[in-house]
């Protein structure tokens, strides 16, 4: 599997570390919303098909990437810097690069 | 129905083995059942068997999208053990071990259960201490466990490099002598025949594509062979849990599907007669009765529904094997394949009523569920029949994550690829 890092170009999957479901929303640190914390820590969208996920180019530039990948065919549909793909500024945990 | 005995073997051998009957019927689905079990893997079939045998519930269908044994039950590396640390796991897997020990007799089907032992190697003093602790925890609950010295290990597995110059020197290990292996296909076929002859309909090539609902209640399934109604619908679809639960409208689960690969070498004369696990990476090995080395390692590490693996893991598994057995460097690998594992957030399974009314859920076997096959079916059948868990599966709820009652034997946290 080749993943195209927007900074480094196409690289072998062994250079990357998988960080899982990219749809999770980290609650504000002070939040006491147990459902939201439970969902963030334990619940995953686990589709058979296109999956929005976070990878780190840990063996390269160390950027965090947002990757859309098909979980049946392993085709990579898109890659982008994770920060650029953010919906809200609340989502800082996944945005450090 | 095919019955196996010394007499029937002799009779059929003399008749050229032409008169064997199929081991299970191939019925068309009925319009409705008391219980539908989705998934004709080991767990679905054992559930149906124990529903009939232990609870007298025989108006049951097992629906399998492919053929029996096409899932993980026919893809695993056959290791059976009950060497866990946490009491919830130890009790459950030891119950399984006891069922394994009588399974061939119970099913009148030789599942080739072979108690050749399972040895976990330690490579650091801390790891050895940890194994001593685990062994004590096991013995405390009546499970067999022995700490082994390097000398003992050397005698037991002569091919293993136990020299001080090994890349990861062996300092000792934890042995469970009653652990071992079983012939995985035979487990599926034995349970299938046992369920079939008690009246269960096993329906192959029947994929569940949706759920029938009456208000909030699940009342049946739609399939590629039409709609089938049932009072109770039970899921045992292993690696496909995420996908099938989405069909029921539940999109988020504490589960990720990952691929695990297995490898078999060409046949060799006996070199290892136990199940051996490497404590410094992730590698385990045993030898099949035909002589092939059967081995595996880590998950591929990212969500996958492909029943095939990727090359980096092949490379890694081979190098770990050679770190332990330099002498096997020129043995050729014969074949490899992958299977789908439903990895939970704490590495432990889920056997529960619900989560929807009319539904029962058995999942989250990660890559260790083969050994659980008898106890899983036994507990799930109990839960379906009585609408409450048996004490053996009571801890394995779906809401344990929410309630803070996780059962994390490895202490890896909510990180499925590390369990
Ligand atoms: C390579 C590998 C090695 C392993 N090694 C070991 C080991 O050494 N020891 C151990 O204890 N465990 C091991 N495991 C894990 C173990 O095999 C599984 O945890 C266990 O077999 C899962 O239960 P099952 O047998 O019921 O699953 P499966 O056999 O996968 O059964 C699930 C069934 O559901 C069917 N299904 C899915 N979706 C649908 C649908 N929509 N409609 C109808 N049917 C459907 C599938 O076709 C499948 O047959 C290993 C797994 C793998 C992949
Ligand atoms: Zn990069």
XYZ file of N, CA, C and O in Angstrom, chain B residues 41-44 46 72-73 76-81 84 92-93 96 100 184 187 191 238 260 340-343 347-349 351 362-377:
188
model
N -20.051 -19.683 11.389
C -18.684 -19.967 11.824
C -18.741 -20.883 13.033
O -19.803 -21.420 13.382
N -17.608 -21.062 13.682
C -17.567 -21.941 14.841
C -18.552 -21.503 15.920
O -19.281 -22.322 16.486
N -18.595 -20.204 16.175
C -19.419 -19.732 17.285
C -20.910 -19.847 16.974
O -21.708 -20.224 17.828
N -21.304 -19.523 15.737
C -22.713 -19.651 15.350
C -23.161 -21.109 15.413
O -24.245 -21.424 15.921
N -21.756 -23.629 17.147
C -21.772 -24.181 18.503
C -22.968 -23.608 19.272
O -23.580 -24.303 20.079
N -13.381 -17.249 9.837
C -12.206 -17.458 10.686
C -12.086 -18.865 11.233
O -10.979 -19.296 11.553
N -13.221 -19.557 11.367
C -13.112 -20.887 11.967
C -12.211 -21.774 11.112
O -11.512 -22.635 11.635
N -7.966 -19.934 11.154
C -7.106 -19.626 12.299
C -5.961 -20.625 12.435
O -5.893 -21.630 11.730
N -5.080 -20.322 13.378
C -3.884 -21.155 13.567
C -4.064 -22.178 14.681
O -3.087 -22.706 15.196
N -5.289 -22.412 15.096
C -5.756 -23.563 15.888
C -5.250 -23.645 17.336
O -5.403 -24.681 17.966
N -4.663 -22.592 17.860
C -4.176 -22.669 19.238
C -5.339 -22.569 20.234
O -6.216 -21.724 20.102
N -5.315 -23.457 21.220
C -6.344 -23.503 22.255
C -5.647 -23.417 23.611
O -4.731 -24.203 23.878
N -6.050 -22.462 24.447
C -5.379 -22.280 25.739
C -6.310 -21.520 26.677
O -7.308 -20.936 26.225
N -4.919 -16.913 30.840
C -5.183 -15.474 30.972
C -4.827 -14.997 32.378
O -4.628 -15.795 33.289
N -13.870 -18.031 32.019
C -14.557 -18.306 30.764
C -13.740 -19.271 29.890
O -14.248 -20.273 29.379
N -12.444 -18.973 29.704
C -11.643 -19.800 28.797
C -11.355 -21.174 29.400
O -11.162 -22.143 28.671
N -14.194 -23.228 28.566
C -14.012 -23.676 27.185
C -13.069 -24.878 27.138
O -13.325 -25.866 26.460
N -13.565 -28.482 25.502
C -12.653 -29.034 24.479
C -12.235 -30.454 24.841
O -12.136 -31.333 23.994
N -9.230 -27.200 13.044
C -10.290 -26.175 13.021
C -11.488 -26.523 12.131
O -12.632 -26.322 12.528
N -13.896 -28.820 13.768
C -14.718 -28.204 14.806
C -16.012 -27.664 14.185
O -17.115 -27.876 14.692
N -19.688 -29.543 14.871
C -20.817 -28.803 15.446
C -21.975 -28.741 14.441
O -23.135 -28.822 14.824
N -18.438 -12.588 13.767
C -17.011 -12.310 13.967
C -16.580 -11.016 13.261
O -17.129 -9.957 13.536
N -5.834 -10.443 10.137
C -4.717 -11.192 10.707
C -4.322 -12.268 9.698
O -5.189 -12.903 9.094
N -10.707 -12.023 9.050
C -11.221 -10.775 9.629
C -11.440 -10.901 11.122
O -12.170 -11.768 11.571
N -10.835 -10.010 11.890
C -10.975 -10.054 13.334
C -11.703 -8.803 13.818
O -11.336 -7.695 13.432
N -12.700 -9.009 14.669
C -13.403 -7.843 15.233
C -12.737 -7.488 16.554
O -13.006 -8.063 17.593
N -11.851 -6.514 16.476
C -11.029 -6.127 17.627
C -11.807 -5.178 18.534
O -12.234 -4.103 18.111
N -9.896 -5.840 24.117
C -9.383 -7.151 23.734
C -10.229 -8.317 24.219
O -9.875 -9.471 23.982
N -11.338 -8.048 24.900
C -12.198 -9.124 25.395
C -13.506 -9.152 24.616
O -13.917 -8.150 24.039
N -14.178 -10.316 24.619
C -15.370 -10.470 23.773
C -16.627 -9.830 24.342
O -16.628 -9.317 25.466
N -20.680 -10.978 24.762
C -21.763 -11.963 24.602
C -22.915 -11.449 25.435
O -22.842 -11.445 26.665
N -23.043 -11.712 19.830
C -21.835 -12.473 20.178
C -20.747 -11.985 19.237
O -20.818 -12.200 18.026
N -19.729 -11.284 19.773
C -18.732 -10.698 18.879
C -17.487 -10.299 19.664
O -17.356 -10.602 20.846
N -16.577 -9.646 18.977
C -15.398 -9.099 19.641
C -14.370 -10.158 20.006
O -13.667 -10.038 21.001
N -14.226 -11.166 19.162
C -13.308 -12.267 19.492
C -11.866 -11.937 19.199
O -10.968 -12.713 19.471
N -11.657 -10.762 18.621
C -10.304 -10.352 18.297
C -9.621 -11.508 17.562
O -10.258 -12.143 16.747
N -8.345 -11.756 17.829
C -7.778 -12.893 17.115
C -7.555 -14.078 18.032
O -6.705 -14.915 17.771
N -8.369 -14.185 19.089
C -8.207 -15.322 19.993
C -9.458 -16.140 20.184
O -9.571 -16.874 21.156
N -10.389 -16.054 19.269
C -11.697 -16.658 19.520
C -11.848 -18.120 19.184
O -12.875 -18.719 19.516
N -10.869 -18.732 18.546
C -11.049 -20.143 18.212
C -11.128 -20.983 19.483
O -12.004 -21.833 19.637
N -10.217 -20.712 20.400
C -10.218 -21.445 21.667
C -11.518 -21.282 22.427
O -11.884 -22.100 23.251
N -12.216 -20.184 22.143
C -13.465 -19.883 22.848
C -14.668 -20.588 22.239
O -15.751 -20.586 22.833
N -14.489 -21.196 21.067
C -15.648 -21.689 20.308
C -16.652 -22.488 21.164
O -17.843 -22.184 21.136
N -16.208 -23.491 21.951
C -17.215 -24.234 22.720
C -17.901 -23.375 23.790
O -19.137 -23.369 23.879
N -17.122 -22.634 24.581
C -17.734 -21.862 25.674
C -18.568 -20.706 25.138
O -19.590 -20.344 25.730
N -18.138 -20.134 24.039
C -18.889 -19.034 23.445
C -20.283 -19.493 23.058
O -21.289 -18.862 23.408
N -20.360 -20.618 22.333
C -21.663 -21.146 21.930
C -22.487 -21.564 23.141
O -23.697 -21.325 23.210
